[in-house]
Coordinates of C-alpha atoms and ligand atoms in Angstrom, one line a residue:
Chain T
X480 CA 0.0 0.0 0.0
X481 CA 1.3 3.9 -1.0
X482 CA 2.8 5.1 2.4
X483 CA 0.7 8.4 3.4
X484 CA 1.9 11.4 5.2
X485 CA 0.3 14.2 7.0
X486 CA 1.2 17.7 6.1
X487 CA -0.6 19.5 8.1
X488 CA -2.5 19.9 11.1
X489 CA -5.1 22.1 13.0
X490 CA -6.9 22.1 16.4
X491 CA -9.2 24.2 18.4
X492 CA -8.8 23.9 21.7
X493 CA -10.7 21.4 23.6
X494 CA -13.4 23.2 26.4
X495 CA -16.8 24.9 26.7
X496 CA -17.0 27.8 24.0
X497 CA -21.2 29.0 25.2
X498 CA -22.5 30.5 21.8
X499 CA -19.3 30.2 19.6
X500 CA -21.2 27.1 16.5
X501 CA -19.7 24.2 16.1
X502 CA -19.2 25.0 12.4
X503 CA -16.6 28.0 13.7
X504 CA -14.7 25.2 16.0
X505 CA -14.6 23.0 13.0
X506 CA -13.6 25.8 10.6
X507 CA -10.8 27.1 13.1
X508 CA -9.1 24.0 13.2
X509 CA -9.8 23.4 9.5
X510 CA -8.0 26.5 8.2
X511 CA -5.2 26.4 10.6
X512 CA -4.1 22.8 9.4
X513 CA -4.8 24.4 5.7
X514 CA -2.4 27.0 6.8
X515 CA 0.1 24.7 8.3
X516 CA -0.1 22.0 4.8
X517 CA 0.3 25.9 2.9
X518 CA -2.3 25.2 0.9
X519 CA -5.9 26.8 -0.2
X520 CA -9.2 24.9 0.8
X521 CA -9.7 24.7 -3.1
X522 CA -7.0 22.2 -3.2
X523 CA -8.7 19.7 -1.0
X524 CA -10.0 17.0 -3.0
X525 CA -12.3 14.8 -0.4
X526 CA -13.3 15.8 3.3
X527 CA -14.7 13.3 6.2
X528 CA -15.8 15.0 9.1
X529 CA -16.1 12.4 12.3
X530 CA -18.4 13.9 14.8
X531 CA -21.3 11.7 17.1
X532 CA -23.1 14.4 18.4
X533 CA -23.9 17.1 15.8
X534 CA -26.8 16.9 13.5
X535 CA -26.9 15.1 10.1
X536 CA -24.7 16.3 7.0
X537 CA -22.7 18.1 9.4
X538 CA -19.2 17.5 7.2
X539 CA -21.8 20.3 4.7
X540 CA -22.3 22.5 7.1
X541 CA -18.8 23.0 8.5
X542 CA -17.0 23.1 5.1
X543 CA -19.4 24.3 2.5
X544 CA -18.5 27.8 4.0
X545 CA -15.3 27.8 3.1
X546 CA -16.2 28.1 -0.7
X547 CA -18.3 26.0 -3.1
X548 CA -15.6 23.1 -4.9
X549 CA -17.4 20.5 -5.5
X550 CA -16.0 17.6 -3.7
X551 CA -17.6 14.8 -1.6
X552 CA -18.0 16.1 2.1
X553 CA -18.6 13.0 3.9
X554 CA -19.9 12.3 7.8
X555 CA -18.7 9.5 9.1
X556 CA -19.7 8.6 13.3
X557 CA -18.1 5.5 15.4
X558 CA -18.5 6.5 18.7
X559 CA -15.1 7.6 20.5
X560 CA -13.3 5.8 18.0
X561 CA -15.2 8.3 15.0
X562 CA -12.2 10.3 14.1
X563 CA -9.8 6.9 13.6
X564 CA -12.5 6.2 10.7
X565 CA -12.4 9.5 9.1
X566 CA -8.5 9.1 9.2
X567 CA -8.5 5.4 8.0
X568 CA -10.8 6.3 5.0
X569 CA -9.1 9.5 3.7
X570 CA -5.7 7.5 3.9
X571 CA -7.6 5.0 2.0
X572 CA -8.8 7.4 -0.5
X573 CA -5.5 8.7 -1.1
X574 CA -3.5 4.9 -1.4
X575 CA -6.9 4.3 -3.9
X576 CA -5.4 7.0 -6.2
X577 CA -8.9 8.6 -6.3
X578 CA -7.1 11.9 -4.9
X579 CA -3.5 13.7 -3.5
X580 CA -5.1 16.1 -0.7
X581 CA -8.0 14.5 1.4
X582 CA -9.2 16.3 4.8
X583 CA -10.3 14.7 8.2
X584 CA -11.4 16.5 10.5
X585 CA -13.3 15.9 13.8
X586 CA -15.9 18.1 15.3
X587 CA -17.7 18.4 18.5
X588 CA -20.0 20.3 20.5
X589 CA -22.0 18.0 22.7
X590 CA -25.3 18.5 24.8
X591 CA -24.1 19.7 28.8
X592 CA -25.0 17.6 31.5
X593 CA -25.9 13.6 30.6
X594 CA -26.7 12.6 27.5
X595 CA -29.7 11.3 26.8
X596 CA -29.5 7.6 27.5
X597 CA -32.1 6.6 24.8
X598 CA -29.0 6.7 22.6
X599 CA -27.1 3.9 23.8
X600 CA -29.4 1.9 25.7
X601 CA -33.1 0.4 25.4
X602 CA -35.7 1.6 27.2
X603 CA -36.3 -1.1 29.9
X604 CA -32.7 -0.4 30.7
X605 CA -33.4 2.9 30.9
X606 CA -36.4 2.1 33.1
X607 CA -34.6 -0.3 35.2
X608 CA -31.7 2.1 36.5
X609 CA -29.3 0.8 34.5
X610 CA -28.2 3.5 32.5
X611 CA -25.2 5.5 34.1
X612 CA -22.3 5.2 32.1
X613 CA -19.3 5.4 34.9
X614 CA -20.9 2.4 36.7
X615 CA -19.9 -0.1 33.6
X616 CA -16.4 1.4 34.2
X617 CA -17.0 0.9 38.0
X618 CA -17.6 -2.5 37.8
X619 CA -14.7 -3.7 35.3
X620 CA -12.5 -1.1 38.1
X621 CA -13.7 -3.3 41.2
X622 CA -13.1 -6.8 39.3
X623 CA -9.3 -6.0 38.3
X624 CA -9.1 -4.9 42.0
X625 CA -10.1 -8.1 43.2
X626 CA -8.6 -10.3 40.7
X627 CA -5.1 -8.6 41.2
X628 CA -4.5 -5.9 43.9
X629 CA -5.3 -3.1 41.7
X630 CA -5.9 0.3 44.3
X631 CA -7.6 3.1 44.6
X632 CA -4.1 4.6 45.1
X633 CA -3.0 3.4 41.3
X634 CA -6.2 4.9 39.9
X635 CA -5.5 8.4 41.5
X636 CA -2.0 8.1 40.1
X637 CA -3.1 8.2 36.6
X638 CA -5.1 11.0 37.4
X639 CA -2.2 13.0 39.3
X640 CA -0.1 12.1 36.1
X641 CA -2.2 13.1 33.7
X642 CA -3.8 16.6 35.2
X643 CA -0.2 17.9 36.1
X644 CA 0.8 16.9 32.3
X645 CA -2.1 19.3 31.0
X646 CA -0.5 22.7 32.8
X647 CA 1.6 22.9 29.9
X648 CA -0.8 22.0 27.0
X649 CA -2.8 25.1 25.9
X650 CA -4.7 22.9 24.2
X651 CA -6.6 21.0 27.2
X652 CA -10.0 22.2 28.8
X653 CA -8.2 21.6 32.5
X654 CA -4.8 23.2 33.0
X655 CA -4.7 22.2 36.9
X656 CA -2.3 20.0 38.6
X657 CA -4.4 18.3 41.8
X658 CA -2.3 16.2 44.4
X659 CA -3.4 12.9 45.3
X660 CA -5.4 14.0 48.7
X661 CA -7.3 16.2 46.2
X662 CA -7.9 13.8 43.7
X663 CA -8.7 10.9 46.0
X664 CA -11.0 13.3 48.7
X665 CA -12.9 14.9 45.3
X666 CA -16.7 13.3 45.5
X667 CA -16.8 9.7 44.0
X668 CA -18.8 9.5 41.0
X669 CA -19.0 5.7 41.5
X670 CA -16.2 3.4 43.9
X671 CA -13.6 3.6 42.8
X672 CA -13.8 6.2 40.8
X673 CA -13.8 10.2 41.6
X674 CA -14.9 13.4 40.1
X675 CA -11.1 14.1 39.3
X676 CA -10.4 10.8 37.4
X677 CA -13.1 11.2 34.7
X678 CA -13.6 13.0 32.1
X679 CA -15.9 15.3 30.4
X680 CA -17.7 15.6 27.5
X681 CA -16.9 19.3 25.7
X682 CA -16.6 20.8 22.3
X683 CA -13.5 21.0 19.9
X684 CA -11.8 20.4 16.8
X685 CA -8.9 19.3 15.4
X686 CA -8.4 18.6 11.3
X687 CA -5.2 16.8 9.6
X688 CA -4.5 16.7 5.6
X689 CA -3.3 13.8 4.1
X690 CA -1.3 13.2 1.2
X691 CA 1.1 10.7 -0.3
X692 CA 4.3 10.2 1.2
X693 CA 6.2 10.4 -2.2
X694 CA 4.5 14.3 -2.8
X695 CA 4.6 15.4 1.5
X696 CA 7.7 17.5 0.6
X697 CA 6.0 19.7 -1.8
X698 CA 4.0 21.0 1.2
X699 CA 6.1 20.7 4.5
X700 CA 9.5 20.1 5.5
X701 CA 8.5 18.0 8.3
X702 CA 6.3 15.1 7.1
X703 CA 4.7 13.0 9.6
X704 CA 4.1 9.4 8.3
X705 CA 0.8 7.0 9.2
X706 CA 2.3 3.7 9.7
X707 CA -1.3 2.6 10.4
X708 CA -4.4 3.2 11.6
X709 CA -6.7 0.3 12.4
X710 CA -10.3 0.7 13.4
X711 CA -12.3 -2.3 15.0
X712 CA -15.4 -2.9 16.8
X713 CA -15.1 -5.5 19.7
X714 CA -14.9 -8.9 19.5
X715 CA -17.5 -10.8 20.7
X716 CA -18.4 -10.5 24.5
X717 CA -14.8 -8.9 24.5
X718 CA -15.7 -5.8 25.8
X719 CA -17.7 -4.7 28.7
X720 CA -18.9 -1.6 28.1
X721 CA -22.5 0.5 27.9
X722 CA -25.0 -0.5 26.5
X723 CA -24.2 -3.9 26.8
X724 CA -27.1 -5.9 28.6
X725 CA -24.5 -9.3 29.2
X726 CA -21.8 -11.0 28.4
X727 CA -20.5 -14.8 28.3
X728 CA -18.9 -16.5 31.1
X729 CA -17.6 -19.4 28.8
X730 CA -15.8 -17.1 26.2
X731 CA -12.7 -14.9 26.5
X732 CA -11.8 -13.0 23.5
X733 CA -9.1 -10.5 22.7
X734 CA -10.4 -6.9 23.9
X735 CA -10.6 -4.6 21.2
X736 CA -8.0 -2.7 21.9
X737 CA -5.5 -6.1 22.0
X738 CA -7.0 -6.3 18.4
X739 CA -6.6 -2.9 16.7
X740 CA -2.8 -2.5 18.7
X741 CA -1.5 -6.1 17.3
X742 CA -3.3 -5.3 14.1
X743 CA -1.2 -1.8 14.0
X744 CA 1.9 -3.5 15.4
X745 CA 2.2 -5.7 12.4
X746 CA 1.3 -3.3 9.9
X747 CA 3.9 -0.7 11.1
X748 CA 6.6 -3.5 12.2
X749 CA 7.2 -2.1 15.9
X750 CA 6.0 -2.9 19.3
X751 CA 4.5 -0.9 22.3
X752 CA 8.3 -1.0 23.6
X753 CA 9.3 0.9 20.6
X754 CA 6.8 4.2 21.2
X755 CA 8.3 7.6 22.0
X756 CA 4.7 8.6 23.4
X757 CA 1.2 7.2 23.6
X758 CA -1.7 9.6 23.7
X759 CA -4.7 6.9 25.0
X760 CA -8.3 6.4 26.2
X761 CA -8.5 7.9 29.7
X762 CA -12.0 8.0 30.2
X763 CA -12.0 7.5 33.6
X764 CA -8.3 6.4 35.3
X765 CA -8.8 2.8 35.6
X766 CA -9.5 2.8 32.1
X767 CA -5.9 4.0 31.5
X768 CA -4.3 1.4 33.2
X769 CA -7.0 -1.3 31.5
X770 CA -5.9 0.2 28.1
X771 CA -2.3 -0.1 29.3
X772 CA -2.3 -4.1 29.9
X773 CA -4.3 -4.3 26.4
X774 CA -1.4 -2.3 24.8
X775 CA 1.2 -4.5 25.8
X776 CA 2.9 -2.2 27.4
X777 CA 2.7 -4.6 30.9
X778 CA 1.3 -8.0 31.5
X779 CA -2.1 -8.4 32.4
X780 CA -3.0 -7.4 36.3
X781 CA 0.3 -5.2 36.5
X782 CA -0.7 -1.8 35.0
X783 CA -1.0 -0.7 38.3
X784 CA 2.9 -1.6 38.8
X785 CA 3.6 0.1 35.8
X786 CA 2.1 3.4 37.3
X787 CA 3.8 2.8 40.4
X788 CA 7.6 2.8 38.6
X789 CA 7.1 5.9 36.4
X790 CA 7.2 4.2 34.0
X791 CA 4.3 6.6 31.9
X792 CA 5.7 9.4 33.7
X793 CA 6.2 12.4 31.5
X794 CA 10.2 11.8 32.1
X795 CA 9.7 8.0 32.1
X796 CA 10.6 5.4 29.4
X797 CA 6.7 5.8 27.5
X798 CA 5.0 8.9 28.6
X799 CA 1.2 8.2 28.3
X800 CA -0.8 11.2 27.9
X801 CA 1.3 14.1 27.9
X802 CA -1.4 16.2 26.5
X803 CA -3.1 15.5 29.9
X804 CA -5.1 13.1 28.2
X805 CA -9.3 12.7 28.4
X806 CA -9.0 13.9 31.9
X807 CA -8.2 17.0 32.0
X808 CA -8.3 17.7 27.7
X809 CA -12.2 16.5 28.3
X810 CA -13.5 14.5 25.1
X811 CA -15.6 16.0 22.2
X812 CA -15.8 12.6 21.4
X813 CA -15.8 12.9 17.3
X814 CA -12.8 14.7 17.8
X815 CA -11.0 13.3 20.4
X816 CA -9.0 10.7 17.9
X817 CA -7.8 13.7 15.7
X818 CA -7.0 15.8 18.5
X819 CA -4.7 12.7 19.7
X820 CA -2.8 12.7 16.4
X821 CA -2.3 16.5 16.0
X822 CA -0.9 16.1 20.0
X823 CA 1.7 13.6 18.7
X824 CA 2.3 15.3 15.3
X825 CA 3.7 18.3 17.5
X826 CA 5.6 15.8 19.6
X827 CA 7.3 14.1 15.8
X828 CA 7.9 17.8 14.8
X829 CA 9.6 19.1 17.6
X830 CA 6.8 21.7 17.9
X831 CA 5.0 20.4 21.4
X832 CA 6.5 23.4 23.4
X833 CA 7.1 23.0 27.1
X834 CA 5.7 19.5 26.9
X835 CA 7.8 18.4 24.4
X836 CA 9.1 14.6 24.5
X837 CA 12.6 15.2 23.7
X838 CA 14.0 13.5 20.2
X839 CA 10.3 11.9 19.7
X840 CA 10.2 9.6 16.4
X841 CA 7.0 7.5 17.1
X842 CA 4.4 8.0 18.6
X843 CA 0.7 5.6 19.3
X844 CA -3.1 7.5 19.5
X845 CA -5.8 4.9 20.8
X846 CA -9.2 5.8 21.1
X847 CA -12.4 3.3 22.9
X848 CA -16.4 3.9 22.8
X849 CA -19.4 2.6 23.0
X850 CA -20.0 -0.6 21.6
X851 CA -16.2 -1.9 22.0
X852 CA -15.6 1.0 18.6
X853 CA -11.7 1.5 18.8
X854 CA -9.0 3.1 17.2
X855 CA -5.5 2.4 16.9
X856 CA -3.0 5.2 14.7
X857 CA 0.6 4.8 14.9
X858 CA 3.1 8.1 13.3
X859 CA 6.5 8.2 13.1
X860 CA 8.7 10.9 11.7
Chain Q
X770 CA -48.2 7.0 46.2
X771 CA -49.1 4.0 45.7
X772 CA -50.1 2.9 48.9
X773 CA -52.3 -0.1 49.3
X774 CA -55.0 1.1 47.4
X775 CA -57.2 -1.8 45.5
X776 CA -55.7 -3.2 42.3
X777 CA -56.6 -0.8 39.1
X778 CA -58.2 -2.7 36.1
X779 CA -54.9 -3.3 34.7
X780 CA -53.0 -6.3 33.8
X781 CA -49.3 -7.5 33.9
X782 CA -46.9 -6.7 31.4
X783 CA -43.4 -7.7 31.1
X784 CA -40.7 -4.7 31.0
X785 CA -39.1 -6.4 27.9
X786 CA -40.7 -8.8 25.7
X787 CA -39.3 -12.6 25.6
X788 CA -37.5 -12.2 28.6
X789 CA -40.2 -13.7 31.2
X790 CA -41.9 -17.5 31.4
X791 CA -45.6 -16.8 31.1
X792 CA -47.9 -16.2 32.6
X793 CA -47.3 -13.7 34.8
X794 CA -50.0 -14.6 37.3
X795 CA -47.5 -16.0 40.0
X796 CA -44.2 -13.9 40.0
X797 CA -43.0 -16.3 42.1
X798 CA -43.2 -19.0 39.6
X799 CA -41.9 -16.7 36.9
X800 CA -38.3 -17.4 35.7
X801 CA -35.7 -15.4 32.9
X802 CA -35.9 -17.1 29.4
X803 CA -33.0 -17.2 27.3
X804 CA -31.5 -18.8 24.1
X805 CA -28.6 -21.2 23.7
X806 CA -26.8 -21.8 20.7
X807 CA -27.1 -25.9 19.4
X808 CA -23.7 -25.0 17.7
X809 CA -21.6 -23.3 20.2
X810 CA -23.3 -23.7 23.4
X811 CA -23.4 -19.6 24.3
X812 CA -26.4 -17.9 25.7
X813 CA -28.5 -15.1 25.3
X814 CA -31.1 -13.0 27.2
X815 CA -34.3 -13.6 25.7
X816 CA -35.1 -14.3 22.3
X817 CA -32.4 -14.1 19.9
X818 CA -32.6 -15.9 16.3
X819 CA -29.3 -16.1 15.2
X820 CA -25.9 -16.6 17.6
X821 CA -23.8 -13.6 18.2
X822 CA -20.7 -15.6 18.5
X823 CA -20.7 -18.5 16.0
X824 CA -23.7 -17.2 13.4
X825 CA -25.9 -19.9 13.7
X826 CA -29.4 -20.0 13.2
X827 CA -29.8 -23.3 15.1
X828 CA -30.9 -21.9 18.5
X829 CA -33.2 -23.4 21.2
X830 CA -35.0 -21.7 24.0
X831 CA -33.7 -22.0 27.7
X832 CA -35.0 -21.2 31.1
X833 CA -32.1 -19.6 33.4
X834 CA -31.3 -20.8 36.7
X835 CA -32.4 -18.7 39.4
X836 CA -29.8 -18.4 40.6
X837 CA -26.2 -16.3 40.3
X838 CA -23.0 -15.3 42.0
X839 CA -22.1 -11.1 41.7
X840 CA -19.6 -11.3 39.2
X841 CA -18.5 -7.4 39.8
X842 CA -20.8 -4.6 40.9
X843 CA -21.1 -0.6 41.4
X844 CA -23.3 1.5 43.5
X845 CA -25.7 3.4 42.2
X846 CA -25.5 6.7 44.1
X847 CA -27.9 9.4 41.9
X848 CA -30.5 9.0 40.1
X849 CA -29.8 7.6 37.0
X850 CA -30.1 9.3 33.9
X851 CA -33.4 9.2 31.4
X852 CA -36.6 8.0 32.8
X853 CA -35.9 6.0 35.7
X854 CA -39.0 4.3 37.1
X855 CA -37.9 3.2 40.3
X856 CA -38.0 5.5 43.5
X857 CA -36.9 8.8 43.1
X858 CA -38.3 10.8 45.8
X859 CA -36.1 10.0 47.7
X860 CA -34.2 8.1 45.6
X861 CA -32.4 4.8 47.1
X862 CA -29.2 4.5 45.9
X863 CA -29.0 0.5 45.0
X864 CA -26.6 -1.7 43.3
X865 CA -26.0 -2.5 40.0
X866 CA -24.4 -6.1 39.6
X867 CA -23.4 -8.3 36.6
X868 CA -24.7 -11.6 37.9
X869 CA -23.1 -14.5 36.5
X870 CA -25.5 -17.4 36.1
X871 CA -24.6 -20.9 35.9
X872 CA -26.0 -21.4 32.3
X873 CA -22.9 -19.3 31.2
X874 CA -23.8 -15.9 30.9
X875 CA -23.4 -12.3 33.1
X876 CA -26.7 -10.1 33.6
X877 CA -26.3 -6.5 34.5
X878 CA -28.8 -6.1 36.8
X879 CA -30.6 -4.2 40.0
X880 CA -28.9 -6.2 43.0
X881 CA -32.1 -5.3 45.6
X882 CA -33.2 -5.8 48.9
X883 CA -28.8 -5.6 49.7
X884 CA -27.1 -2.5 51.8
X885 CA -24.6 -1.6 49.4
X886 CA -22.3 -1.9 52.3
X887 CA -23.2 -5.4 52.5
X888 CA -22.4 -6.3 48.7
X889 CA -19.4 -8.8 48.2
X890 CA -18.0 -9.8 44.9
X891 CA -18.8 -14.1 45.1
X892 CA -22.3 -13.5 47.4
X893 CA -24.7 -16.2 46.1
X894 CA -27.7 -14.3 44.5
X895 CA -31.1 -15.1 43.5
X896 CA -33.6 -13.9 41.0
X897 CA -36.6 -12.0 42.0
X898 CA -39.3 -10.7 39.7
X899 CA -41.9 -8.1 40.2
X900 CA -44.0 -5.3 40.1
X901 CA -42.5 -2.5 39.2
X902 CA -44.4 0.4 38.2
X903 CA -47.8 1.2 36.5
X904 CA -47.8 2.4 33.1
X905 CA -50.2 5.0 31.6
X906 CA -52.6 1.8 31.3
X907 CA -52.6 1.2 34.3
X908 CA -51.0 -2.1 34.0
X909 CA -48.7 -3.4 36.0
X910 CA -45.0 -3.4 34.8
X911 CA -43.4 -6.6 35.7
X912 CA -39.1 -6.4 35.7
X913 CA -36.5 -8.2 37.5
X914 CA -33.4 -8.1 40.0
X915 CA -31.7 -10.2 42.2
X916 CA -31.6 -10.2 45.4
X917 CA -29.7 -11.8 48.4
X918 CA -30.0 -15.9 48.1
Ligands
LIG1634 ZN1 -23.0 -20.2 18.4

């Protein structure tokens, strides 16, 4: 398959914006990676806009604006993993030879407060009490503490780790550092988890131009290369996760995050070992160090030792989450994938500013939703 | 509230279709229903016609055990979101287990009549069915949860 590079990249910071559309957000991030690439929106030749909670043919009304040209503007929606399809199928366009310039870009401005739960779940769940999100996390949380020792302590790690990391990106909704008694004494949104370890839903952008690898220096100097970018939706009975209503106690399949990661591995001939950086799936912290064990980056049951030795540490040997990851960046949730990538584009450039990983050459994004939807996008420079 | 005033004209009616052995009469006597795959041997809640794991059409229906061991659980400590037809005023926080069954499958579920203080991962369970709320009808909605065995 033709190698593909990114030229250019573009985000609006992640937050609460009150009247400001999301077809501003979208267009702010959009121009800016325009900018970056040096080129004009006219030389675009196909757009997909990932986004889960804006209104249909929402790719139109964020980029028609920019001038009538004709091309297909496509929507494209997979849950949290929505921006790693609109990545995957404007590489794809691009290695199909159907065009040189393609656009993804991920928009969000979601509904305050909780969503409405007819979305994911049916409506005797609904009726039933069995419709708050965090308490699916809960429970997978309180079974890897009992199966292996996992703490409250590790959990409040992650989110120590990952709120001090945000300080330095201007990027993330949260730019406060919280010490452990803060983070552990904050109200618990269900055991073990607390108000400080979760994250938020909130608006954003963030937009990246593709083109092929052969043709990246006619637009940058500094060409940021998709080794892959796998999207899969869980196995069966691999994932527990809303809405799910059961799942097997004879079966044991690969999480989808094992899948998409050994899937990416092969494709881009490197191991978790080998990453510079990993920008990940903090939805709440115990998700982290779930996502960590499915990773490879530990064994299964010992993320929480791998918290406890630095190991993701901003200084340490794979700093996860430097951008301050979900936690404190919040999650506009068809964004959230692209704002990943642009985060570890700026790492491969040398252009991450105080939070830079020093000498960074390759760096993972990996996004998880509803429905077991996850993304997996490896970059090196 | 509903107090022990005399039983409205309603009938019974099952919170989700397939889900409940008929009739409803007895609730005591009323059991989960589930399907098993012929070619795989996984289970299902309720009526399914094809196998989610294997892709079989070759299914037969099964009655579940009554009873389960909490698998993992979390406390429900606000109201949940949506429309919620349990108590609300005041709302009783409650737990919210996935109970596995000894036909082979996990069932998120209410875990009721048990102090969330009181809830171990392991404690033996058992299924309990019953009247839940009263729709605009007037009927009786019949659901489910378990509860201490
Ligand atoms: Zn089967």
């Amino acid at each position: 398959m033709k190698k593909i590079a990114i030229v250019g990249v573009g985000i609006h910071p992640f937050g609460r914006f009150g009247e400001k559309s999301y077809q501003q957000i979208g267009q702010e991030a959009v121009r800016m990676a325009l900018k970056d690439a040096n080129v004009a929106w006219k030389d675009i030749q196909v757009a997909y806009l990932s986004s889960q909670y804006l209104p249909s043919t929402a790719a139109s009304r964020v980029l028609k604006p920019l001038g009538e040209t004709g091309i297909s503007l496509v929507d494209v929606e997979a849950a949290c993993a929505s921006g790693g399809v609109s990545v995957n199928i404007a590489m794809l366009a691009v290695q199909a030879e159907a065009c040189d310039l393609a656009l993804a870009v991920g928009v969000e401005k979601m509904p305050r407060g909780f969503m409405d739960p007819m979305m994911n779940f049916e409506k005797w769940q609904v009726q039933m009490g069995l419709s708050t999100n965090p308490s699916y996390w809960a429970m997978s949380a309180r079974r890897h503490m009992h199966d292996y020792g996992t703490t409250e302590m590790h959990l409040a790690k992650v989110a120590y780790k990952n709120h001090k990391n945000s300080v330095d990106n201007p990027n993330s909704m949260y730019r406060k550092a919280f010490s452990i008694e803060e983070i552990l004494a904050s109200p618990i949104v269900c055991y073990p988890i607390h108000l400080l370890e979760i994250c938020a839903p909130n608006e954003g952008a963030a937009a990246i131009i593709l083109c092929p690898a052969e043709k990246a220096h006619k637009y940058t100097n500094k060409p940021i290369y998709i080794e892959a970018c796998v999207h899969v939706v869980a196995a069966y009975s691999s994932d527990f996760r809303v809405p799910i209503e059961s799942m097997s106690a004879r079966i044991e399949n690969p999480s989808p995050v094992t899948l998409a990661s050994q899937k990416a591995y092969e494709k881009a001939g490197v191991g978790p070992m080998d990453m510079d950086l990993i920008e990940l799936q903090d939805t709440d912290a115990f998700c982290e160090l779930q996502i960590y064990e499915n990773l490879g980056l530990c064994k299964k049951g010992e993320s929480g030792k791998l918290i406890d030795d630095g190991t993701t540490d901003r200084n340490g040997r794979i700093p996860v989450n430097v951008s301050g990851g979900l936690i404190s960046k919040g999650e506009p949730v068809g964004a959230s994938h692209l704002g990943q990538i642009a985060e570890i584009v700026y790492h491969l450039r040398g252009q991450a500013g105080a939070r830079q990983v020093a000498n960074a050459k390759i760096g993972m994004a990996q996004v998880l939703g509803a429905r077991g939807n996850c993304a997996v996008t490896i970059l090196k420079r | 509230m509903t107090t022990s005033q005399p039983a409205a004209k309603g009938k019974r009616v099952a919170i989700r279709q397939d889900l409940f052995t008929t009739p409803l009469d007895d609730l005591n006597a009323v059991h989960l229903k589930g399907t098993k795959c012929n070619d795989c041997g996984e289970v299902f809640m309720g009526h399914v016609i094809s196998c989610a794991h294997c892709g079989s059409e070759s299914m037969k229906g099964i009655v579940f055990n009554d009873q389960g061991t909490l698998y993992t659980y979390s406390v429900i400590q606000y109201v949940p979101p949506g429309d919620y037809k349990g108590p609300k005023d005041p709302f009783i926080p409650f737990v919210e287990g996935l109970v596995e069954l000894p036909d082979g499958i996990r069932i998120v579920a209410p875990v009721l009549d048990c102090d969330p203080k009181n809830a171990r991962i392991n404690m033996p369970l058992k299924l309990k069915v019953y009247d839940f709320f009263k729709d605009e009808e007037g009927n009786d909605v019949v659901a489910f949860c378990y509860v201490p065995a």
